[in-house]
Amino acid sequence: MTEATPELAPSDALVASAHQTAGPYWHLVDFPEWADTTRHFADRLPEGAERITLAGTVKDGKGALVTDALVEIWHADPSGRYPDQNGDPTAFQGYGRCATDKQGRFRFVTLKPGPVPVGPHAGGNAMQAPHVALAIFARGLLQHLSTRLYFEGEPLNATDPVLKAVPEARRGTMIAKPAGNGTWTLDLRLQGEGETVWMAV
Amino acid sequence: MSDVVHGYRRPNPATQPPLNSPSYGSTHARYPTQPLLELPHTLTETSSPIFTPARYPEVTDLTVLENGKGQAMGERIIVGGRLTDEDGRPIRRAMVEVWQANAAGRYNHEGDTHDAPLDPNFRGMGRVFTDDEGWYRYVTIRPGAYPWRNHQNAWRPNHTHYSLFGSGFAQRMITQMYFPGDPLLPLDPIFNTVADEAARNRLVAKFDLEMTKPEWALGYRFDIVLRGREATPMEDGHHD
């Protein structure tokens, strides 16, 4: 009810526009610096912040490297908060964009997110484990593919409501592993053996 | 979980393209074969990054480069429209990114090997922000058709790519705008992946005489609708 506004029309006449593929030439809207969400902050990072690298490869159903994918990340800040749309636009936000390279690799520099409440009024056992939303755009993807990246060893992984909904045998496709020096790796498979758990968002 | 966060409505599948499209070859090794996990919406899906022109500078006229020198070749056009959600609420101060081929049908991209000239005065990338009523507008040149290798004698219709953000990451979308009367539309596997004819036709811009600027450029209107919020359980007891 709080969202009702004067322009709210009580009709279903409008239908969400159809997605279409990003195609092979989206590099025109790729800016390599966007892969570093900390780029505006230099050394004055939010309190408790841990700078991390998220890296991995993208492969298709034949096991071939996907060298023309646009990967996006979206995640909470180290306190588990998302930016307020009416708040400070210069505050940290965990949004990044990265092109896969000729080896099918993506690499983000960001801050490790904190545990996130399910919703604004949730509490107690409704906390989500630290996670990163991933969106993959590419030629051949008529809508982007969505999944989540979790961090191995997080105690909240055991009770995370989304992870729990995934068959145990496939959860590993969503859990990044530490590779030293703050780097976490997760390889993505669009199709076939070891296929990533993709989600209808 | 749905009783604690106000999520977004799920689309009618006929109004969206499938991931697996036999007639679009690039999907064959890229579509997931496992069923998608239906993700309940949480704060992660209902929150979104904030983009401002201060950090993401606008490029509202694609026909001139940043230094203002040189005019892109081709038919200058004005493109604009309104960005709303399915309830008609304007998406305010949203970043709209566009990219397109030049008038000859060639992208300013190393991967594009089509034998058509590059235009040194045309980069093919724009970035604009909607106003408080959800309106956006930019000036560009009409993109040309170009061949691709999907099937024998395959040509993409004239189109411009759009990248959009709403107020929730679940509204994130990339789509394409097409042009009215294009003879390639009925033949294009990508356009025709959307089964519902009305949904398909909403991806086609409309010629707009009011947006047309006398003695200068034709205007095309292209409205975009992002997903609306689902009804709250209190308001809606009849999901079927």
Coordinates of C-alpha atoms in Angstrom, one line a residue:
Chain A
M1 CA 0.0 0.0 0.0
T2 CA 2.9 2.3 0.8
E3 CA 3.9 2.1 -2.9
A4 CA 0.6 3.5 -4.3
T5 CA 1.2 6.7 -6.2
P6 CA -1.1 8.9 -8.2
E7 CA 0.2 7.5 -11.6
L8 CA -0.6 3.9 -10.5
A9 CA -3.2 2.7 -13.0
P10 CA -5.3 -0.2 -11.9
S11 CA -5.0 -2.0 -15.2
D12 CA -2.9 -4.8 -16.6
A13 CA -2.6 -3.1 -20.0
L14 CA 1.1 -2.8 -19.7
V15 CA 3.3 -5.9 -20.2
A16 CA 7.0 -6.0 -19.5
S17 CA 9.0 -5.6 -22.7
A18 CA 10.7 -8.6 -24.2
H19 CA 14.3 -9.3 -23.6
Q20 CA 16.6 -9.7 -26.6
T21 CA 20.1 -10.9 -26.9
A22 CA 23.0 -8.5 -26.2
G23 CA 24.6 -10.0 -29.3
P24 CA 28.4 -10.0 -29.9
Y25 CA 29.0 -6.3 -30.0
W26 CA 28.1 -5.1 -26.5
H27 CA 31.7 -4.1 -25.9
L28 CA 30.6 -0.7 -26.9
V29 CA 29.0 -0.5 -23.4
D30 CA 31.8 -2.3 -21.6
F31 CA 34.2 -0.1 -19.6
P32 CA 37.0 -2.2 -18.0
E33 CA 37.1 0.0 -14.9
W34 CA 33.6 -1.1 -14.0
A35 CA 35.0 -4.5 -13.0
D36 CA 36.5 -2.8 -9.9
T37 CA 33.6 -1.7 -7.6
T38 CA 36.2 0.0 -5.3
R39 CA 37.5 2.3 -8.0
H40 CA 35.9 5.4 -6.5
F41 CA 37.2 4.8 -3.0
A42 CA 41.0 4.4 -3.1
D43 CA 41.9 3.6 0.5
R44 CA 38.9 5.0 2.3
L45 CA 36.9 1.8 2.2
P46 CA 33.8 1.3 4.4
E47 CA 34.6 0.1 7.9
G48 CA 35.3 -3.6 8.1
A49 CA 35.7 -3.9 4.4
E50 CA 37.7 -6.7 2.9
R51 CA 38.8 -6.3 -0.7
I52 CA 38.4 -9.4 -2.7
T53 CA 38.8 -10.7 -6.2
L54 CA 36.1 -12.8 -7.9
A55 CA 37.5 -14.7 -10.8
G56 CA 36.4 -17.6 -13.0
T57 CA 35.8 -18.9 -16.5
V58 CA 32.6 -19.3 -18.6
K59 CA 32.2 -22.4 -20.7
D60 CA 29.4 -23.6 -23.0
G61 CA 27.7 -26.9 -23.5
K62 CA 30.6 -28.2 -25.6
G63 CA 33.1 -27.2 -22.9
A64 CA 34.3 -24.4 -25.2
L65 CA 35.4 -21.1 -23.5
V66 CA 32.9 -18.4 -23.9
T67 CA 35.0 -15.4 -24.9
D68 CA 32.2 -13.0 -25.7
A69 CA 30.2 -12.9 -22.4
L70 CA 29.4 -9.8 -20.4
V71 CA 29.3 -10.7 -16.7
E72 CA 27.6 -8.5 -14.1
I73 CA 27.8 -8.7 -10.3
W74 CA 25.4 -7.2 -7.8
H75 CA 25.9 -7.6 -4.0
A76 CA 25.5 -6.0 -0.6
D77 CA 28.2 -4.0 1.1
P78 CA 30.3 -5.5 3.9
S79 CA 27.5 -4.7 6.4
G80 CA 25.0 -6.6 4.3
R81 CA 23.3 -3.4 3.2
Y82 CA 22.1 -2.3 -0.3
P83 CA 22.1 1.4 -1.3
D84 CA 19.0 3.4 -0.6
Q85 CA 17.7 4.7 -4.0
N86 CA 17.2 8.1 -2.4
G87 CA 20.4 8.0 -0.5
D88 CA 24.0 9.0 -1.2
P89 CA 24.8 8.1 -4.8
T90 CA 28.5 8.1 -4.0
A91 CA 28.3 5.4 -1.3
F92 CA 29.8 2.0 -2.1
Q93 CA 27.7 -0.2 -4.3
G94 CA 28.5 -3.7 -5.3
Y95 CA 27.7 -3.4 -9.0
G96 CA 30.3 -4.4 -11.5
R97 CA 30.5 -5.3 -15.2
C98 CA 33.3 -7.4 -16.8
A99 CA 33.9 -8.8 -20.3
T100 CA 35.3 -12.4 -20.5
D101 CA 38.7 -12.4 -22.2
K102 CA 40.1 -14.7 -24.9
Q103 CA 40.5 -17.4 -22.2
G104 CA 36.8 -17.1 -21.2
R105 CA 37.9 -15.5 -17.9
F106 CA 36.2 -12.7 -15.9
R107 CA 37.8 -11.0 -12.9
F108 CA 36.2 -8.5 -10.5
V109 CA 37.7 -6.5 -7.6
T110 CA 35.1 -5.8 -5.0
L111 CA 34.4 -5.9 -1.3
K112 CA 33.2 -9.0 0.4
P113 CA 29.5 -8.7 1.1
G114 CA 28.1 -9.3 4.6
P115 CA 25.0 -11.5 5.4
V116 CA 21.9 -10.0 4.0
P117 CA 18.3 -10.1 5.4
V118 CA 15.8 -11.8 3.2
G119 CA 13.6 -8.7 3.3
P120 CA 13.3 -5.4 5.1
H121 CA 11.3 -6.8 8.0
A122 CA 13.0 -10.2 8.3
G123 CA 15.1 -11.2 11.2
G124 CA 16.5 -14.2 13.0
N125 CA 16.7 -17.3 10.8
A126 CA 15.7 -15.3 7.7
M127 CA 19.3 -14.1 7.1
Q128 CA 20.9 -15.0 3.8
A129 CA 24.6 -16.1 3.6
P130 CA 26.9 -13.6 2.0
H131 CA 26.3 -13.9 -1.8
V132 CA 26.7 -12.1 -5.1
A133 CA 24.1 -12.0 -7.8
L134 CA 25.6 -12.9 -11.2
A135 CA 24.0 -12.0 -14.6
I136 CA 25.5 -13.3 -17.8
F137 CA 24.7 -11.6 -21.2
A138 CA 26.0 -12.9 -24.5
R139 CA 25.3 -13.8 -28.1
G140 CA 23.0 -16.8 -28.0
L141 CA 21.5 -15.8 -24.7
L142 CA 18.0 -14.4 -25.5
Q143 CA 17.6 -13.4 -21.9
H144 CA 20.5 -13.1 -19.5
L145 CA 21.3 -16.0 -17.3
S146 CA 21.2 -15.5 -13.5
T147 CA 22.7 -17.3 -10.6
R148 CA 24.3 -16.5 -7.3
L149 CA 27.9 -16.9 -6.0
Y150 CA 28.3 -18.0 -2.4
F151 CA 31.5 -18.2 -0.4
E152 CA 32.9 -21.6 0.8
G153 CA 33.1 -21.9 4.5
E154 CA 30.5 -19.4 5.5
P155 CA 28.5 -20.7 8.5
L156 CA 25.3 -19.2 7.1
N157 CA 25.5 -21.3 3.9
A158 CA 24.0 -24.2 5.9
T159 CA 20.7 -22.2 6.5
D160 CA 20.6 -20.0 3.4
P161 CA 17.1 -20.2 2.0
V162 CA 18.2 -20.2 -1.6
L163 CA 21.1 -22.6 -1.3
K164 CA 18.8 -25.0 0.6
A165 CA 16.4 -25.0 -2.3
V166 CA 19.2 -26.4 -4.6
P167 CA 19.8 -30.1 -4.7
E168 CA 22.9 -30.8 -2.7
A169 CA 24.7 -32.4 -5.6
R170 CA 24.5 -29.1 -7.5
R171 CA 25.2 -26.6 -4.8
G172 CA 28.9 -26.7 -5.5
T173 CA 28.3 -24.9 -8.9
M174 CA 27.3 -21.8 -6.8
I175 CA 30.0 -21.9 -4.2
A176 CA 33.3 -20.0 -4.8
K177 CA 36.5 -21.4 -3.4
P178 CA 39.3 -19.4 -1.9
A179 CA 42.5 -19.3 -4.0
G180 CA 44.6 -17.2 -1.7
N181 CA 45.3 -13.5 -1.5
G182 CA 41.6 -12.7 -1.2
T183 CA 40.8 -14.3 -4.5
W184 CA 37.7 -16.5 -4.8
T185 CA 37.1 -18.6 -7.9
L186 CA 33.9 -19.9 -9.4
D187 CA 33.7 -21.4 -12.9
L188 CA 30.4 -21.1 -14.8
R189 CA 29.0 -23.7 -17.1
L190 CA 26.1 -22.5 -19.3
Q191 CA 25.1 -26.0 -20.3
G192 CA 26.1 -29.7 -19.9
E193 CA 28.4 -31.4 -17.5
G194 CA 28.6 -29.5 -14.2
E195 CA 26.0 -27.0 -15.5
T196 CA 25.7 -24.1 -13.1
V197 CA 22.4 -23.8 -11.3
W198 CA 20.7 -21.0 -13.3
M199 CA 17.7 -19.3 -11.9
A200 CA 14.4 -17.8 -13.0
V201 CA 14.6 -14.5 -11.2
Chain B
M1 CA 9.9 -15.8 1.9
S2 CA 7.5 -14.0 -0.4
D3 CA 5.6 -12.6 2.6
V4 CA 8.6 -10.6 3.8
V5 CA 9.7 -8.9 0.6
H6 CA 7.6 -7.3 -2.1
G7 CA 8.9 -9.0 -5.2
Y8 CA 8.3 -8.6 -9.0
R9 CA 5.7 -10.3 -11.1
R10 CA 6.7 -13.3 -13.2
P11 CA 6.4 -12.9 -16.9
N12 CA 3.9 -14.7 -19.2
P13 CA 6.4 -17.0 -21.1
A14 CA 4.8 -16.1 -24.5
T15 CA 5.9 -12.5 -24.1
Q16 CA 9.5 -13.3 -23.5
P17 CA 12.0 -15.2 -25.7
P18 CA 12.9 -18.8 -24.7
L19 CA 16.6 -19.6 -23.9
N20 CA 16.5 -22.5 -26.4
S21 CA 15.7 -21.4 -29.9
P22 CA 16.4 -23.9 -32.7
S23 CA 16.4 -21.3 -35.4
Y24 CA 18.9 -19.1 -33.6
G25 CA 22.1 -21.1 -33.8
S26 CA 24.1 -19.4 -31.1
T27 CA 21.6 -20.7 -28.5
H28 CA 22.4 -24.4 -29.2
A29 CA 25.4 -24.8 -26.9
R30 CA 24.5 -21.9 -24.5
Y31 CA 21.0 -22.6 -23.2
P32 CA 20.7 -24.4 -19.8
T33 CA 19.4 -27.9 -20.1
Q34 CA 18.5 -28.2 -16.4
P35 CA 15.3 -26.6 -15.3
L36 CA 15.8 -23.1 -13.9
L37 CA 15.5 -22.7 -10.1
E38 CA 12.7 -20.3 -9.4
L39 CA 14.4 -17.7 -7.2
P40 CA 12.3 -16.1 -4.5
H41 CA 12.8 -12.4 -4.5
T42 CA 14.9 -11.0 -1.6
L43 CA 16.5 -7.7 -1.0
T44 CA 19.2 -8.7 -3.5
E45 CA 16.6 -8.8 -6.2
T46 CA 14.6 -5.8 -5.1
S47 CA 17.5 -3.4 -4.7
S48 CA 19.5 -1.9 -7.6
P49 CA 22.7 0.1 -8.2
I50 CA 22.3 3.9 -8.4
F51 CA 23.7 5.5 -11.5
T52 CA 24.2 9.3 -11.8
P53 CA 25.3 11.4 -14.7
A54 CA 28.1 12.6 -12.5
R55 CA 29.8 9.2 -12.5
Y56 CA 28.3 7.9 -15.7
P57 CA 28.5 10.8 -18.1
E58 CA 25.7 11.2 -20.6
V59 CA 26.2 10.7 -24.4
T60 CA 22.9 12.2 -25.8
D61 CA 24.0 12.8 -29.4
L62 CA 25.7 9.9 -31.1
T63 CA 26.1 11.9 -34.3
V64 CA 29.0 13.9 -33.0
L65 CA 32.1 12.8 -31.1
E66 CA 33.0 14.3 -27.8
N67 CA 35.0 17.1 -29.3
G68 CA 32.0 18.2 -31.3
K69 CA 33.9 17.8 -34.6
G70 CA 32.7 15.7 -37.5
Q71 CA 29.3 14.6 -38.3
A72 CA 28.3 10.9 -38.5
M73 CA 27.1 9.8 -42.0
G74 CA 23.6 8.6 -42.4
E75 CA 20.0 9.6 -41.7
R76 CA 19.9 11.6 -38.5
I77 CA 17.0 10.5 -36.2
I78 CA 15.6 11.5 -32.8
V79 CA 14.7 8.5 -30.6
G80 CA 12.8 8.9 -27.3
G81 CA 10.1 7.4 -25.2
R82 CA 9.0 6.5 -21.7
L83 CA 10.4 4.0 -19.3
T84 CA 7.8 2.7 -16.9
D85 CA 6.9 -0.5 -15.0
E86 CA 3.9 -2.7 -15.7
D87 CA 1.8 -0.5 -13.4
G88 CA 2.6 2.6 -15.4
R89 CA 4.9 4.0 -12.8
P90 CA 7.7 6.0 -14.4
I91 CA 11.2 4.6 -13.8
R92 CA 12.8 7.9 -12.7
R93 CA 16.4 8.9 -13.3
A94 CA 17.3 5.5 -14.8
M95 CA 20.3 5.0 -16.9
V96 CA 19.5 3.9 -20.5
E97 CA 22.5 2.6 -22.5
V98 CA 22.2 2.1 -26.2
W99 CA 24.6 0.7 -28.9
Q100 CA 24.2 0.2 -32.6
A101 CA 25.8 -0.3 -36.0
N102 CA 26.5 2.7 -38.2
A103 CA 24.5 3.7 -41.2
A104 CA 26.4 1.2 -43.4
G105 CA 25.6 -1.7 -41.0
R106 CA 29.0 -1.9 -39.4
Y107 CA 29.8 -1.9 -35.7
N108 CA 32.7 0.0 -34.4
H109 CA 34.0 -3.3 -33.0
E110 CA 37.0 -5.5 -33.8
G111 CA 34.8 -8.6 -34.1
D112 CA 32.7 -7.1 -36.9
T113 CA 34.2 -8.1 -40.2
H114 CA 31.3 -7.0 -42.4
D115 CA 32.6 -5.5 -45.6
A116 CA 31.1 -2.1 -45.0
P117 CA 32.8 1.2 -44.2
L118 CA 33.5 2.3 -40.6
D119 CA 32.6 5.9 -39.9
P120 CA 35.3 7.7 -38.1
N121 CA 32.7 10.1 -36.7
F122 CA 30.4 7.4 -35.3
R123 CA 31.2 5.4 -32.2
G124 CA 27.7 3.9 -31.8
M125 CA 27.3 4.1 -28.0
G126 CA 24.9 6.3 -26.1
R127 CA 24.0 6.8 -22.4
V128 CA 21.0 8.9 -21.2
F129 CA 19.0 9.2 -18.1
T130 CA 15.2 9.3 -17.7
D131 CA 13.6 12.3 -16.2
D132 CA 11.1 12.3 -13.3
E133 CA 8.3 11.2 -15.7
G134 CA 10.4 8.4 -17.1
W135 CA 11.1 10.1 -20.4
Y136 CA 14.4 9.7 -22.3
R137 CA 15.7 11.0 -25.6
Y138 CA 18.8 10.9 -27.8
V139 CA 19.9 11.8 -31.3
T140 CA 21.6 9.2 -33.5
I141 CA 21.7 8.0 -37.1
R142 CA 19.5 5.2 -38.3
P143 CA 21.5 1.9 -38.1
G144 CA 22.0 -0.1 -41.2
A145 CA 21.1 -3.8 -41.7
Y146 CA 24.0 -6.2 -41.7
P147 CA 24.6 -9.9 -42.6
W148 CA 25.3 -12.6 -40.1
R149 CA 26.1 -16.2 -40.4
N150 CA 23.0 -17.8 -38.7
H151 CA 21.7 -19.2 -41.9
Q152 CA 22.0 -18.8 -45.7
N153 CA 21.6 -15.1 -46.6
A154 CA 20.8 -14.0 -43.1
W155 CA 20.5 -10.3 -42.4
R156 CA 19.7 -8.6 -39.1
P157 CA 17.0 -5.9 -39.4
N158 CA 17.9 -2.4 -38.4
H159 CA 18.1 -2.3 -34.6
T160 CA 19.5 -0.6 -31.6
H161 CA 20.5 -2.5 -28.4
Y162 CA 19.1 -1.1 -25.1
S163 CA 20.4 -1.9 -21.6
L164 CA 18.2 -0.9 -18.7
F165 CA 18.1 -0.9 -14.9
G166 CA 15.1 -0.4 -12.7
S167 CA 14.8 -0.1 -9.0
G168 CA 15.4 -3.8 -8.5
F169 CA 18.1 -6.0 -10.0
A170 CA 15.3 -8.4 -11.0
Q171 CA 14.2 -5.7 -13.5
R172 CA 17.6 -5.7 -15.2
M173 CA 17.1 -6.1 -19.0
I174 CA 18.8 -5.9 -22.3
T175 CA 16.6 -5.7 -25.4
Q176 CA 16.6 -4.4 -29.0
M177 CA 14.6 -1.7 -30.7
Y178 CA 13.5 -2.3 -34.2
F179 CA 12.1 0.0 -36.9
P180 CA 8.6 0.0 -38.4
G181 CA 8.1 -1.4 -41.9
D182 CA 11.5 -3.2 -42.0
P183 CA 11.1 -6.1 -44.5
L184 CA 13.7 -8.1 -42.6
L185 CA 11.5 -8.4 -39.4
P186 CA 9.4 -11.4 -40.5
L187 CA 12.7 -13.2 -41.4
D188 CA 14.7 -12.5 -38.3
P189 CA 15.1 -15.4 -35.9
I190 CA 16.0 -13.2 -32.9
F191 CA 13.0 -10.9 -33.2
N192 CA 10.7 -13.9 -33.8
T193 CA 11.8 -15.8 -30.7
V194 CA 9.1 -13.8 -28.9
A195 CA 6.0 -16.0 -29.6
D196 CA 3.4 -13.4 -28.7
E197 CA 2.8 -11.0 -31.7
A198 CA 1.8 -8.0 -29.6
A199 CA 4.9 -8.5 -27.4
R200 CA 7.0 -8.7 -30.5
N201 CA 5.5 -5.6 -32.0
R202 CA 6.2 -3.6 -28.8
L203 CA 9.9 -3.9 -29.7
V204 CA 9.2 -1.9 -32.9
A205 CA 9.6 1.9 -32.5
K206 CA 6.8 4.1 -34.0
F207 CA 7.4 7.0 -36.3
D208 CA 6.3 10.1 -34.3
L209 CA 5.5 13.3 -36.1
E210 CA 5.5 15.3 -32.8
M211 CA 9.0 14.2 -32.0
T212 CA 10.1 15.0 -35.6
K213 CA 12.0 18.2 -35.7
P214 CA 11.2 20.3 -38.8
E215 CA 14.0 20.7 -41.3
W216 CA 16.2 18.5 -39.1
A217 CA 15.3 14.9 -38.2
L218 CA 12.6 12.3 -38.0
G219 CA 11.4 11.2 -34.6
Y220 CA 10.8 7.7 -33.4
R221 CA 9.1 6.8 -30.2
F222 CA 10.1 3.7 -28.2
D223 CA 8.5 3.0 -24.8
I224 CA 10.0 0.3 -22.6
V225 CA 8.2 -1.5 -19.8
L226 CA 10.0 -3.1 -16.9
R227 CA 8.4 -5.7 -14.6
G228 CA 6.0 -4.5 -12.1
R229 CA 5.7 -5.4 -8.4
E230 CA 3.6 -8.4 -7.6
A231 CA 0.4 -7.7 -5.7
T232 CA 0.8 -8.0 -2.0
P233 CA -0.9 -11.0 -0.3
M234 CA -3.2 -8.5 1.4
E235 CA -4.4 -7.1 -1.8
D236 CA -4.6 -10.2 -3.9
G237 CA -6.3 -13.4 -3.0
H238 CA -6.9 -14.7 -6.5
H239 CA -3.6 -15.7 -8.1
D240 CA -5.4 -17.7 -10.8

